[in-house]
Coordinates of C-alpha atoms and ligand atoms in Angstrom, one line a residue:
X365 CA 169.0 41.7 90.4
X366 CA 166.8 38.9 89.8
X367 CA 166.7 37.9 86.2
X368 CA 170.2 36.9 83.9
X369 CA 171.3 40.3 82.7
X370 CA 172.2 39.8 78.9
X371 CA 175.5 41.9 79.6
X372 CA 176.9 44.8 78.6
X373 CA 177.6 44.8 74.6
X374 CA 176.5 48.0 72.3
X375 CA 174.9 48.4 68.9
X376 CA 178.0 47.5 66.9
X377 CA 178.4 43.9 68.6
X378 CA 181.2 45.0 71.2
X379 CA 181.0 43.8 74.6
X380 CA 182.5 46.1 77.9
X381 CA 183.8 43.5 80.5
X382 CA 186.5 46.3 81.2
X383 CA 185.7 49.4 83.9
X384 CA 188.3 52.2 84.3
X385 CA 187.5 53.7 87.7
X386 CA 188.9 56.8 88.3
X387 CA 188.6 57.8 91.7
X388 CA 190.1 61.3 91.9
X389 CA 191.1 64.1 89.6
X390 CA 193.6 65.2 92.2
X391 CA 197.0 64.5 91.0
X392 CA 201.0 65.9 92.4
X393 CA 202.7 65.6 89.3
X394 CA 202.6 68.0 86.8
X395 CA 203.0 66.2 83.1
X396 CA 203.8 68.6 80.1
X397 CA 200.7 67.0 78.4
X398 CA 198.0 66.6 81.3
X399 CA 198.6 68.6 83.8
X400 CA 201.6 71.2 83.0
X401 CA 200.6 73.9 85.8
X402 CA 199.9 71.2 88.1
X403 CA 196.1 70.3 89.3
X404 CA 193.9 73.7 90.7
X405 CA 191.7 73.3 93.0
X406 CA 187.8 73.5 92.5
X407 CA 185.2 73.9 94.8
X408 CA 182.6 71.0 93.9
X409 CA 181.1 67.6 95.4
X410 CA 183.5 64.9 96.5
X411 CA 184.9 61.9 94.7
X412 CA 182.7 58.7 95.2
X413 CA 182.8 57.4 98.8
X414 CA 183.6 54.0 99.2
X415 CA 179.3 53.0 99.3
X416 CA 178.9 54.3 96.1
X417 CA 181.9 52.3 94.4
X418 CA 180.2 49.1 95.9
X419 CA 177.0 49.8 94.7
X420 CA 178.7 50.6 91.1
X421 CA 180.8 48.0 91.0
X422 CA 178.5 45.3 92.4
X423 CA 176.4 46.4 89.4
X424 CA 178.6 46.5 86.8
X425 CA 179.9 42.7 87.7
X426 CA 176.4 41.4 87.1
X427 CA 176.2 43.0 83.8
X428 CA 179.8 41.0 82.8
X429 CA 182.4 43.7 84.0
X430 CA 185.4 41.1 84.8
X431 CA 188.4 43.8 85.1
X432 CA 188.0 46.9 87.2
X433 CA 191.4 49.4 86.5
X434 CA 191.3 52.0 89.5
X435 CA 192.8 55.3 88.0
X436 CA 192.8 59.2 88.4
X437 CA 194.3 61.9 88.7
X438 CA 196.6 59.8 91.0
X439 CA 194.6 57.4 92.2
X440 CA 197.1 57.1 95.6
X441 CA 196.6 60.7 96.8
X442 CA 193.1 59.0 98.4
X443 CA 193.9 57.1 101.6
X444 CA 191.4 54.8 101.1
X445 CA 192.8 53.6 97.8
X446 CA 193.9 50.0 100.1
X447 CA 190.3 49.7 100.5
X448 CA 189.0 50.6 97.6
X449 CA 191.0 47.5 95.9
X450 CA 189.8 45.4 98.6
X451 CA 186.1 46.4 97.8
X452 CA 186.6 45.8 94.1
X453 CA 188.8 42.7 94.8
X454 CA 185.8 41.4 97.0
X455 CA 182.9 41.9 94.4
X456 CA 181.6 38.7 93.3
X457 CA 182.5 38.3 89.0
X458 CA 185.3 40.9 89.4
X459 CA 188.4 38.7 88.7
X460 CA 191.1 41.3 88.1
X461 CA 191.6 44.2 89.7
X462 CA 194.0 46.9 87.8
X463 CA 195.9 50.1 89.3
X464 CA 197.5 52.8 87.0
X465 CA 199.7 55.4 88.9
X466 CA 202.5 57.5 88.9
X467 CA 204.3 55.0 91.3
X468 CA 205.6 58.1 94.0
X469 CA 204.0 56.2 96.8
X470 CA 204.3 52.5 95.0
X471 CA 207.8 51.2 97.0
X472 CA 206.0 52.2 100.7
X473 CA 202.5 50.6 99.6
X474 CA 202.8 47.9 96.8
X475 CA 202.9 45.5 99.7
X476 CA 199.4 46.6 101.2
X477 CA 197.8 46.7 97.6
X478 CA 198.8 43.4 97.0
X479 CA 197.3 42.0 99.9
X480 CA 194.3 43.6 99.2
X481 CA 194.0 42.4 96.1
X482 CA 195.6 43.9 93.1
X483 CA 197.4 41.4 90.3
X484 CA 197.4 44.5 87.9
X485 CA 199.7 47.9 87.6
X486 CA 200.2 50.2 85.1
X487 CA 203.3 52.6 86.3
X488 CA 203.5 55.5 84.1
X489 CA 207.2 56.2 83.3
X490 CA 207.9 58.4 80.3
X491 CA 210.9 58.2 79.9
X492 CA 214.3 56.0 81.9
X493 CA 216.4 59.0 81.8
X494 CA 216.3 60.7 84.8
X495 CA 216.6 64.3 84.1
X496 CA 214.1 64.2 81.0
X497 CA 211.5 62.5 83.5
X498 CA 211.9 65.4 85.7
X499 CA 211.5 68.1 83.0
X500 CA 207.9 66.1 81.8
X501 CA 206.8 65.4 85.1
X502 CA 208.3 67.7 87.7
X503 CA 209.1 65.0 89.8
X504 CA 212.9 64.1 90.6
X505 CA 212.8 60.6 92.1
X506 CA 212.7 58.5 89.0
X507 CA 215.0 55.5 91.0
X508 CA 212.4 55.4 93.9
X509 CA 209.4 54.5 91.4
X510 CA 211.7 51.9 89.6
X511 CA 212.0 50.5 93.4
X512 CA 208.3 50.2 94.1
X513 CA 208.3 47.9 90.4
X514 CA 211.1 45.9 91.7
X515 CA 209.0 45.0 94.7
X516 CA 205.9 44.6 92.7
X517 CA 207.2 41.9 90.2
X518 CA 208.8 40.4 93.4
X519 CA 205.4 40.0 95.0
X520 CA 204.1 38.3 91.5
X521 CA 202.4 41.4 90.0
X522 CA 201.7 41.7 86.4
X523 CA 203.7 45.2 85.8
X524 CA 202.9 47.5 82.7
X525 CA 204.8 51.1 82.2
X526 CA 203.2 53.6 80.0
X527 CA 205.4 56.2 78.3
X528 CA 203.9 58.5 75.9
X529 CA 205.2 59.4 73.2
X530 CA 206.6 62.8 72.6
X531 CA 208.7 64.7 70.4
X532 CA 212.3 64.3 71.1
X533 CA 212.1 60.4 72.0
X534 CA 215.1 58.9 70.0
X535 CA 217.0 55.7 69.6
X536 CA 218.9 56.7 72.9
X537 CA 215.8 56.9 75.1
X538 CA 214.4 53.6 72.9
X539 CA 217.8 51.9 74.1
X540 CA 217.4 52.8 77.7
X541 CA 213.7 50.8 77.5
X542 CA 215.3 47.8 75.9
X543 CA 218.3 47.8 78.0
X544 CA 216.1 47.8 81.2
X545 CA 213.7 44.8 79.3
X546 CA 216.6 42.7 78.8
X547 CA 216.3 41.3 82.4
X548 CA 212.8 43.1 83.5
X549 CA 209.5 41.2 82.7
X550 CA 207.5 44.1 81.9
X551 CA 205.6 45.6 79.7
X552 CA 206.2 48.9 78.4
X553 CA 203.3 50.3 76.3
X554 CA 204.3 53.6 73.9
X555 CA 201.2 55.8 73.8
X556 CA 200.6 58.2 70.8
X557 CA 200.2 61.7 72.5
X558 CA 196.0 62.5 72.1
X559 CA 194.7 65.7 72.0
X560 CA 192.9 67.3 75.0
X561 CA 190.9 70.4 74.8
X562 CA 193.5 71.9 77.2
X563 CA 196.7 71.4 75.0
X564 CA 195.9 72.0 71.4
X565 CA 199.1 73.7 70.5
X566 CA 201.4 71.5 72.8
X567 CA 199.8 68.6 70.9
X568 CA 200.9 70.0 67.4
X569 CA 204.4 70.8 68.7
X570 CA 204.9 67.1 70.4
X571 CA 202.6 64.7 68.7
X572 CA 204.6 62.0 66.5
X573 CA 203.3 58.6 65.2
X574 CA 203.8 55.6 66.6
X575 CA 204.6 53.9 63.0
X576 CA 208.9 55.3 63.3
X577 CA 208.6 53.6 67.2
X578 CA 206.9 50.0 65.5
X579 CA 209.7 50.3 62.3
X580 CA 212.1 50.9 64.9
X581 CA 211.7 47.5 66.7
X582 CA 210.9 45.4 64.0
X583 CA 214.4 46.7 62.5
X584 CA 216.0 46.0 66.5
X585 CA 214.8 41.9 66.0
X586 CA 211.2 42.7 67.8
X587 CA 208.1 40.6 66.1
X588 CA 204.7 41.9 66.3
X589 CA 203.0 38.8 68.4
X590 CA 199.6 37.9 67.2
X591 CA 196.4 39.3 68.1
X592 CA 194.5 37.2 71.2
X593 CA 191.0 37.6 71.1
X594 CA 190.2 39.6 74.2
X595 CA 192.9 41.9 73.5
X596 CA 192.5 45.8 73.4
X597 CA 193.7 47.9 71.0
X598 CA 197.8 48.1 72.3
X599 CA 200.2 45.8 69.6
X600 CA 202.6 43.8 71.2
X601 CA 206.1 43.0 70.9
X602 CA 208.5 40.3 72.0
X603 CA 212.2 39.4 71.4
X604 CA 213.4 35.9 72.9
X605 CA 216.8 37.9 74.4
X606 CA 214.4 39.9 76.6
X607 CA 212.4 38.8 79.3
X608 CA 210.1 42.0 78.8
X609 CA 207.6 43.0 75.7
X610 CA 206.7 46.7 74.3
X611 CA 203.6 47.5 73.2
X612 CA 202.2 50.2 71.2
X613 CA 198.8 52.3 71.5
X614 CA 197.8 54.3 68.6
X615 CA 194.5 56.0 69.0
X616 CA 195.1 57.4 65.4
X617 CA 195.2 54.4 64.1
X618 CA 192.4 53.3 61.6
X619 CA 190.2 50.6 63.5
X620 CA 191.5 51.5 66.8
X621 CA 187.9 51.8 68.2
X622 CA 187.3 48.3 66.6
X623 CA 188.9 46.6 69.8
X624 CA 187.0 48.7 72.4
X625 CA 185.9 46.9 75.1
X626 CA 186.4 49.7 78.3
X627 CA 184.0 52.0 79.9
X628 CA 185.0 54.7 81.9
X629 CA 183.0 56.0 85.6
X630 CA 184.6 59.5 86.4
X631 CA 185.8 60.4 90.1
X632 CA 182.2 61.7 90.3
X633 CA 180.0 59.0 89.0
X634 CA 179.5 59.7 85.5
X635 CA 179.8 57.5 83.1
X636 CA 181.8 57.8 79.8
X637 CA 181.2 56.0 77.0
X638 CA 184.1 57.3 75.4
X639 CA 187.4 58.8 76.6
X640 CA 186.8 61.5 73.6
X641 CA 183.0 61.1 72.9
X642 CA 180.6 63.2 75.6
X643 CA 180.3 65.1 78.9
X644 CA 179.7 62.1 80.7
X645 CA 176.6 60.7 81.9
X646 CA 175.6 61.2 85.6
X647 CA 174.8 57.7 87.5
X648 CA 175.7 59.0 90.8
X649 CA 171.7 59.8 91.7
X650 CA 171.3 56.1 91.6
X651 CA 174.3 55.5 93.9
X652 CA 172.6 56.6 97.2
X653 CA 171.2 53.6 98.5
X654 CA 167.7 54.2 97.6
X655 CA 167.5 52.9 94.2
X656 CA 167.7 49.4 93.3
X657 CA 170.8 47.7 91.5
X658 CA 168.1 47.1 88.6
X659 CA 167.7 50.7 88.3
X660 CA 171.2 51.0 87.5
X661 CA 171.3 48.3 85.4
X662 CA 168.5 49.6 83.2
X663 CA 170.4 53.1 82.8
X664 CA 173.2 51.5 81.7
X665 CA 171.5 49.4 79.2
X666 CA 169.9 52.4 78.1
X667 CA 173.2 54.0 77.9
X668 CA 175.1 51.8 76.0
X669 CA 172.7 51.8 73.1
X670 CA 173.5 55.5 72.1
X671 CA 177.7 54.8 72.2
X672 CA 179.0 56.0 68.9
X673 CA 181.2 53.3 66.7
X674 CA 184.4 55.1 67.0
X675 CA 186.4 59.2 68.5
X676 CA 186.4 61.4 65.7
X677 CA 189.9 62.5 67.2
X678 CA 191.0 62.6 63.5
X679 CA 189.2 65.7 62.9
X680 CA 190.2 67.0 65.9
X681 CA 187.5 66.9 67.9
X682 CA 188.4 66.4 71.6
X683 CA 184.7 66.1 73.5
X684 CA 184.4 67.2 76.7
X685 CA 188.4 65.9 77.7
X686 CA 190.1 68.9 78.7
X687 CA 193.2 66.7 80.1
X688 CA 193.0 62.7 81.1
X689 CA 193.5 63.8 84.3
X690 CA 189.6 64.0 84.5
X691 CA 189.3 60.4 83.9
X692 CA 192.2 58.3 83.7
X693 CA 193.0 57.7 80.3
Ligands
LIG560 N1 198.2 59.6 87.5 C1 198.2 58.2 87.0 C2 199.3 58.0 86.0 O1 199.9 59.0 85.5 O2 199.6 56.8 85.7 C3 196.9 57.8 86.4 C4 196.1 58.8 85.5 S1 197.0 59.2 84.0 C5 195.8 60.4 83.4 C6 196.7 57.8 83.0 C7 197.6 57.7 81.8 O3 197.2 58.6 80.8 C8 199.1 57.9 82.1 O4 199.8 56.8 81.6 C9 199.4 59.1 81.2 O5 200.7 59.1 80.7 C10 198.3 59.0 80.1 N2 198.0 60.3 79.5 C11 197.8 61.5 80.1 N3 197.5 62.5 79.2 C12 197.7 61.9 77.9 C13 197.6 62.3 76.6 N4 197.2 63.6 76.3 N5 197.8 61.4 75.6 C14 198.1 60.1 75.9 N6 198.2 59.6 77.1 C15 198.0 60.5 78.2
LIG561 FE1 199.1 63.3 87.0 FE2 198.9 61.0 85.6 FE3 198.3 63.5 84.6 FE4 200.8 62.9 85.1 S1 199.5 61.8 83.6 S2 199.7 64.8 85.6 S3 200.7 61.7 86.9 S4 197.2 62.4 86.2

């Protein structure tokens, strides 16, 4: 590029210096609420290779994309996932590089990510008791994941665990989190259940606010820490007897789209404008080497003017996301 790209900002004044990066929709686990029979194979192209993510990434820096989060499906099902946080790790203006995962291979390759770059991980943990984390995810080895966080906040990572909310979360499991922050510096983030156009009727039966989780640690001595100004749309709580916070994501929430500053590239290359809004706009024609990076630039320009100010999830409308599987969350 030649000239000072004025950035990525849309017509209501918000600027996208975050990229969520899913590189896969293959995923092992089998969550009640994204993927309950597990992910089925589909004939189709392949994910981005690792020249494409340069060229998208490189890109997406010079228009003011600071933060790249790699996600999926399961983002460490690809065995070029070390590489792929090297790549983004290496591209000049990207500063922090972000993985969110299930954490079954995080205690054999935390070590490797590190060195290759990441400072960010989101571990997605629904709940510390261990048979209840089998029945939502399928998966039995709730200790070994706890492990791979161990050695991640040992190398210096910034750790965050997202637990979504679902029916039948009660004071007990809300005890096991604080129990585990009292000596634990991390983060655990409640997120509302959303609707996907897979699970309507599983999202009726398990939805429940996040207003009884926020009373609940306000009444346990939490206090709501104030807003920073590049902060996204999670609240945050700290106690000064733990050494971890909680926060809390409520999509439902009135203003909730206010504080969006993400953009979201699908395993395929298309871009999403928003998790809930569209089918996803295809970039990956100008991926192949023989367009320029001002090309791309231009589309995305182009792009960002048509975003919409905010999901209509309210009135139930789910887009195009059949389950975040597709891209990330
Ligand atoms: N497989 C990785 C993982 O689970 O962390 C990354 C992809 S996963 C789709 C990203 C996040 O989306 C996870 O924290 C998951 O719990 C969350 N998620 C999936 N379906 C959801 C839904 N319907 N509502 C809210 N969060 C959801
Ligand atoms: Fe897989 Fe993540 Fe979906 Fe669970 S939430 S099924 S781990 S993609």
């Amino acid at each position: 590029m030649t000239h000072k790209e004025p950035g990525l900002q849309d017509r209501f004044g918000r600027q996208f210096s975050y990229l969520r990066l899913s590189i896969t929709d293959v995923c092992n686990f089998r969550c009640s609420y994204c993927l309950p029979d597990g992910y089925q194979k589909q004939s189709g192209p392949e994910p981005l290779q690792l020249d494409e993510i340069q060229r998208l990434l490189a890109v997406f820096a010079q228009l003011g994309t600071r933060k790249v989060r790699i996600t999926g499906g399961e983002p460490s099902v690809r065995k070029d996932l070390t590489e792929i946080i090297q790549l983004a790790a290496n591209t000049d203006g990207i500063d922090q590089v972000a993985l969110t995962t299930n954490g079954y291979k995080l205690a054999e390759n935390i070590a490797a990510w590190h060195a290759a770059g990441l400072q960010q991980l989101n571990v997605s943990i629904d709940s510390l008791d261990a048979e209840r984390f089998q029945q939502i995810t399928g998966y039995s080895h709730l200790a070994r994941i706890i492990e791979g966080i161990d050695q991640a906040l040992a190398l210096g990572l910034k750790v965050k665990v997202n637990a979504v909310l679902l029916k039948g979360f009660d004071q007990t499991e809300l005890a096991l989190f604080e129990n585990w922050l009292k000596q634990t510096p991390v983060s655990v983030r409640f997120i509302e259940l959303m609707q996907t156009g897979d699970q309507p009727v599983f999202f009726s039966e398990h939805h429940v606010r996040g207003e009884a989780i926020r009373q609940q640690l306000l009444d346990n001595g939490w206090s709501l820490r104030p807003r920073q100004p590049h902060d996204g749309p999670a609240l945050e709580f700290s106690h000064p007897d733990y050494q971890g916070r909680f926060g809390l994501i409520m999509p439902y929430s009135k203003d909730f789209c206010s504080s969006c500053n993400r953009l979201r590239i699908s395993s395929l290359g298309k871009l999403h404008l928003c998790l809930f809004g569209d089918q996803g706009h295809d970039l990956r024609q100008l991926l192949d080497g023989s367009h320029t990076s001002d090309e791309l630039a231009a589309e995305l320009q182009h792009l960002l003017g048509i975003k919409s100010e905010t999901h209509y999830l309210h009135a139930g409308e789910t887009g195009a996301m059949r389950h975040f599987a597709m891209l990330g969350g």
